[in-house]
Short mmCIF file of C-alpha atoms in Angstrom, two decimals:
data_model
loop_
_atom_site.label_atom_id
_atom_site.label_comp_id
_atom_site.label_asym_id
_atom_site.label_seq_id
_atom_site.Cartn_x
_atom_site.Cartn_y
_atom_site.Cartn_z
CA MET A 200 -64.03 -45.93 225.84
CA LYS A 201 -63.48 -48.33 223.12
CA LYS A 202 -66.75 -45.94 221.75
CA LYS A 203 -64.87 -42.82 222.43
CA LYS A 204 -61.86 -43.90 220.50
CA GLU A 205 -63.78 -45.46 217.65
CA SER A 206 -65.98 -42.31 217.41
CA ARG A 207 -63.08 -39.56 217.63
CA ASN A 208 -61.11 -41.93 214.46
CA GLU A 209 -64.50 -42.05 212.75
CA LYS A 210 -64.05 -37.83 213.21
CA LYS A 211 -60.77 -37.90 212.38
CA ALA A 212 -60.84 -39.93 209.19
CA SER A 213 -64.36 -37.73 207.85
CA SER A 214 -62.47 -34.47 208.42
CA SER A 215 -59.53 -35.53 206.67
CA GLY A 216 -61.85 -37.53 203.77
CA PHE A 217 -63.46 -33.64 203.73
CA LEU A 218 -60.14 -31.76 203.89
CA GLY A 219 -58.44 -34.03 200.83
CA ASP A 220 -61.93 -33.40 199.32
CA ALA A 221 -61.56 -29.46 199.48
CA LEU A 222 -57.61 -29.80 198.40
CA TYR A 223 -58.76 -32.16 195.21
CA LEU A 224 -60.99 -29.31 194.50
CA SER A 225 -59.05 -26.61 194.38
CA SER A 226 -56.34 -28.73 192.51
CA CYS A 227 -59.05 -28.94 189.45
CA ALA A 228 -60.06 -25.40 189.88
CA ALA A 229 -56.41 -24.65 189.65
CA MET A 230 -56.07 -26.48 187.00
CA THR A 231 -58.59 -25.25 185.07
CA VAL A 232 -57.79 -21.54 185.23
CA ILE A 233 -54.49 -22.50 184.64
CA THR A 234 -55.60 -24.34 181.18
CA MET A 235 -57.04 -20.84 180.15
CA GLN A 236 -53.78 -19.65 179.72
CA TYR A 237 -51.59 -22.61 179.30
CA ASP A 238 -52.96 -25.43 177.02
CA LEU A 239 -53.01 -28.85 178.52
CA ALA A 240 -52.68 -30.32 175.42
CA ASP A 241 -49.04 -28.61 174.71
CA LEU A 242 -47.59 -30.54 177.52
CA VAL A 243 -49.49 -33.77 177.05
CA PRO A 244 -48.38 -35.67 173.57
CA GLY A 245 -50.69 -36.45 171.10
CA LEU A 246 -54.00 -35.35 173.27
CA ARG A 247 -54.51 -32.29 170.18
CA GLU A 248 -54.92 -35.33 167.80
CA LEU A 249 -56.89 -37.33 169.96
CA GLU A 250 -59.39 -35.02 170.63
CA GLY A 251 -58.96 -33.60 166.34
CA LYS A 252 -59.86 -37.26 165.55
CA PHE A 253 -63.36 -37.56 168.14
CA GLU A 254 -64.05 -33.35 167.59
CA LEU A 255 -67.92 -33.10 167.56
CA ARG A 256 -69.01 -32.83 164.27
CA LYS A 257 -73.13 -32.76 163.33
CA GLY A 258 -74.23 -35.72 160.77
CA VAL A 259 -70.76 -37.58 161.37
CA SER A 260 -70.85 -38.23 165.37
CA ASP A 261 -74.76 -38.31 166.09
CA GLU A 262 -75.00 -40.68 163.26
CA TRP A 263 -71.26 -43.05 164.57
CA MET A 264 -73.61 -42.57 167.67
CA LEU A 265 -76.30 -43.92 166.38
CA SER A 266 -74.74 -47.27 164.39
CA LEU A 267 -73.67 -48.14 167.89
CA TRP A 268 -76.84 -48.77 169.54
CA PRO A 269 -76.49 -52.76 169.79
CA PHE A 270 -73.68 -52.37 171.86
CA PHE A 271 -75.42 -50.05 174.09
CA LEU A 272 -78.19 -52.34 174.10
CA ALA A 273 -76.21 -55.49 174.69
CA ALA A 274 -74.24 -53.64 177.31
CA SER A 275 -77.98 -52.61 179.11
CA ILE A 276 -78.60 -56.29 179.39
CA LEU A 277 -75.24 -57.26 180.17
CA TYR A 278 -75.59 -55.20 182.82
CA THR A 279 -79.10 -56.46 183.93
CA LEU A 280 -77.82 -59.74 183.92
CA LEU A 281 -75.04 -58.61 186.41
CA ILE A 282 -77.33 -57.39 188.83
CA THR A 283 -79.55 -60.39 189.00
CA VAL A 284 -77.90 -63.58 188.15
CA GLY A 285 -74.31 -61.82 188.71
CA VAL A 286 -75.79 -61.04 192.67
CA TRP A 287 -76.86 -64.38 193.17
CA TYR A 288 -73.90 -66.19 191.78
CA MET A 289 -71.87 -64.48 194.12
CA GLU A 290 -74.13 -64.86 197.18
CA GLU A 291 -73.63 -69.05 196.54
CA LEU A 292 -69.63 -68.17 197.23
CA PRO A 293 -67.91 -67.95 200.00
CA GLU A 294 -66.90 -64.66 201.68
CA ASN A 295 -63.00 -65.87 200.40
CA ASN A 296 -63.17 -66.91 197.47
CA ASN A 297 -60.57 -66.02 194.26
CA LEU A 298 -62.85 -63.54 192.30
CA THR A 299 -63.34 -62.05 195.43
CA ARG A 300 -59.36 -61.18 196.28
CA LEU A 301 -59.04 -60.52 192.64
CA ALA A 302 -61.26 -57.94 192.69
CA GLY A 303 -59.59 -56.19 195.73
CA LYS A 304 -56.10 -56.36 193.81
CA LEU A 305 -58.10 -55.15 190.42
CA LEU A 306 -59.71 -51.97 192.02
CA PRO A 307 -57.08 -49.78 192.74
CA VAL A 308 -55.72 -50.35 189.02
CA TRP A 309 -59.59 -49.76 187.99
CA SER A 310 -60.26 -46.75 190.44
CA LEU A 311 -56.88 -44.68 189.09
CA ILE A 312 -57.81 -45.02 185.14
CA ALA A 313 -61.44 -43.98 186.59
CA TRP A 314 -59.93 -41.14 188.13
CA ILE A 315 -57.43 -40.05 184.78
CA PHE A 316 -59.89 -40.10 182.37
CA SER A 317 -62.71 -38.02 185.04
CA TYR A 318 -59.51 -35.63 185.79
CA PHE A 319 -58.57 -34.74 182.11
CA ALA A 320 -62.34 -34.31 181.25
CA LEU A 321 -63.29 -31.89 184.01
CA VAL A 322 -59.96 -29.97 183.49
CA ARG A 323 -60.52 -29.82 179.38
CA LEU A 324 -64.19 -29.36 179.72
CA GLY A 325 -63.99 -26.80 182.48
CA SER A 326 -61.50 -24.19 181.21
CA ALA A 327 -63.92 -24.67 177.96
CA VAL A 328 -67.21 -23.07 180.50
CA LEU A 329 -65.00 -20.66 181.69
CA HIS A 330 -64.38 -19.08 178.19
CA HIS A 331 -67.67 -19.24 177.19
CA LEU A 332 -68.28 -17.84 180.32
CA SER A 333 -65.25 -15.06 180.03
CA THR A 334 -67.00 -14.46 176.18
CA ASN A 335 -70.64 -14.90 175.80
CA ASN A 336 -71.77 -12.15 178.63
CA GLY A 337 -72.41 -14.59 181.58
CA ILE A 338 -73.46 -17.82 182.95
CA TYR A 339 -77.12 -17.62 182.06
CA ASN A 340 -75.97 -17.21 177.56
CA THR A 341 -73.58 -19.82 178.40
CA SER A 342 -75.78 -22.55 180.66
CA LEU A 343 -78.20 -21.89 177.49
CA LYS A 344 -75.66 -22.90 174.78
CA TYR A 345 -74.03 -25.89 176.89
CA CYS A 346 -78.35 -27.37 177.69
CA VAL A 347 -80.20 -26.11 174.46
CA SER A 348 -77.45 -27.53 171.01
CA ILE A 349 -73.88 -28.43 170.83
CA SER A 350 -74.22 -26.72 167.39
CA ASP A 351 -74.19 -23.66 169.70
CA VAL A 352 -71.34 -24.12 171.50
CA ILE A 353 -69.47 -25.43 168.88
CA SER A 354 -66.83 -22.51 167.16
CA LYS A 355 -63.48 -21.98 166.25
CA ASP A 356 -62.44 -20.25 169.31
CA GLY A 357 -60.12 -22.79 170.51
CA THR A 358 -62.59 -24.87 172.73
CA ARG A 359 -63.52 -26.75 169.56
CA GLY A 360 -61.31 -29.68 170.50
CA ARG A 361 -61.87 -29.57 173.68
CA LEU A 362 -65.54 -30.39 172.97
CA ALA A 363 -64.23 -33.92 172.25
CA TRP A 364 -64.80 -34.63 175.91
CA VAL A 365 -68.60 -34.27 175.62
CA GLU A 366 -68.43 -37.59 173.21
CA PHE A 367 -65.86 -39.35 175.13
CA PHE A 368 -68.14 -39.03 177.99
CA CYS A 369 -71.05 -40.84 175.96
CA TYR A 370 -68.58 -43.32 175.09
CA SER A 371 -67.37 -44.00 178.63
CA LYS A 372 -71.10 -44.53 179.79
CA PRO A 373 -70.80 -48.12 178.87
CA MET A 374 -67.55 -48.86 180.90
CA GLU A 375 -68.86 -47.38 184.07
CA PHE A 376 -70.49 -50.61 184.48
CA ILE A 377 -67.06 -52.16 185.38
CA ASP A 378 -68.11 -49.98 188.68
CA THR A 379 -70.83 -52.68 189.44
CA ILE A 380 -69.08 -55.76 188.34
CA PHE A 381 -66.70 -54.87 191.48
CA ILE A 382 -69.46 -54.17 193.70
CA VAL A 383 -71.28 -57.65 193.00
CA LEU A 384 -67.52 -59.32 192.95
CA CYS A 385 -66.72 -57.97 196.16
CA LYS A 386 -69.89 -59.55 197.39
CA LYS A 387 -71.92 -55.51 198.51
CA PRO A 388 -74.70 -55.08 198.28
CA VAL A 389 -75.98 -53.22 195.14
CA SER A 390 -78.54 -50.29 195.49
CA ARG A 391 -81.64 -49.16 193.74
CA LEU A 392 -80.44 -46.01 192.77
CA HIS A 393 -76.73 -47.44 192.08
CA TRP A 394 -78.09 -49.35 188.85
CA ILE A 395 -80.95 -46.84 187.80
CA HIS A 396 -78.43 -44.10 187.94
CA HIS A 397 -75.89 -46.13 185.45
CA GLN A 398 -78.80 -47.74 183.02
CA LEU A 399 -80.61 -44.23 182.66
CA THR A 400 -77.22 -41.87 182.53
CA MET A 401 -75.84 -44.21 179.41
CA TRP A 402 -79.16 -44.17 177.55
CA TYR A 403 -79.81 -39.90 177.92
CA SER A 404 -75.75 -39.47 177.05
CA TRP A 405 -76.75 -41.74 173.85
CA LEU A 406 -79.70 -39.91 173.51
CA CYS A 407 -78.25 -37.09 173.70
CA LEU A 408 -75.31 -37.42 170.71
CA VAL A 409 -77.68 -39.00 168.94
CA LEU A 410 -80.03 -36.22 168.54
CA PHE A 411 -76.72 -34.00 168.94
CA ALA A 412 -78.34 -32.40 171.60
CA SER A 413 -76.02 -30.72 174.75
CA PRO A 414 -75.86 -33.06 177.81
CA GLY A 415 -75.57 -29.14 179.41
CA ILE A 416 -73.21 -28.54 181.80
CA VAL A 417 -74.48 -31.14 184.20
CA ILE A 418 -71.52 -32.85 182.83
CA ILE A 419 -68.89 -30.98 184.62
CA PRO A 420 -70.72 -31.80 188.27
CA LEU A 421 -70.64 -35.39 187.05
CA PHE A 422 -66.84 -35.25 186.21
CA ILE A 423 -66.28 -34.01 189.53
CA ILE A 424 -67.87 -36.36 191.59
CA LYS A 425 -66.43 -39.22 189.18
CA THR A 426 -63.36 -37.33 190.39
CA ILE A 427 -63.67 -37.88 194.14
CA ALA A 428 -65.22 -41.21 194.27
CA ALA A 429 -62.28 -42.43 192.00
CA THR A 430 -59.71 -41.23 195.09
#
């Protein structure tokens, strides 16, 4: 009887989780379509100014990212230490230690921050992609532009500022190492796929902006995954 009840509870949890994800994605899609007609920057004070400061400019954005290579290298080295020395250190501590308790309290705050960032990025970039889909002869030309060169995407059609989120995406990659910090502090295993994904996407994003070559529309599904994971 207990096993049956547990299986039923698991099914209910999985179905409710699926329904929640579906509703969330629907709200993101609705917000993306709405922002094609009503600019989100008009509703959020300072958003347009922020996007203007980080507007993609060849010879500026790429050179700035290239100058940040010591920061990215240091982040990569520290991350490697985290998943080796950090994991070993936490294994030596008792289950209910101060660090684990502190991580449990701070995790919801970090998840909320990650969710807000990913949601805004998804809505802003999603509306830009939809705009190009409707004005650049369909998905083929749009995908080609987003996957070949950022220069081909940048235009003066009202979506230029939103493409600052491509730059924000690159800057956010080292910050996402914080996910792993919480995993380690909570004494949970760090899978090989997890740390390889974080390391590779950081350096891939850095290289794309240094070469001023678009990371492609792959950014959109990545932000969808991040927003769901942070809920």
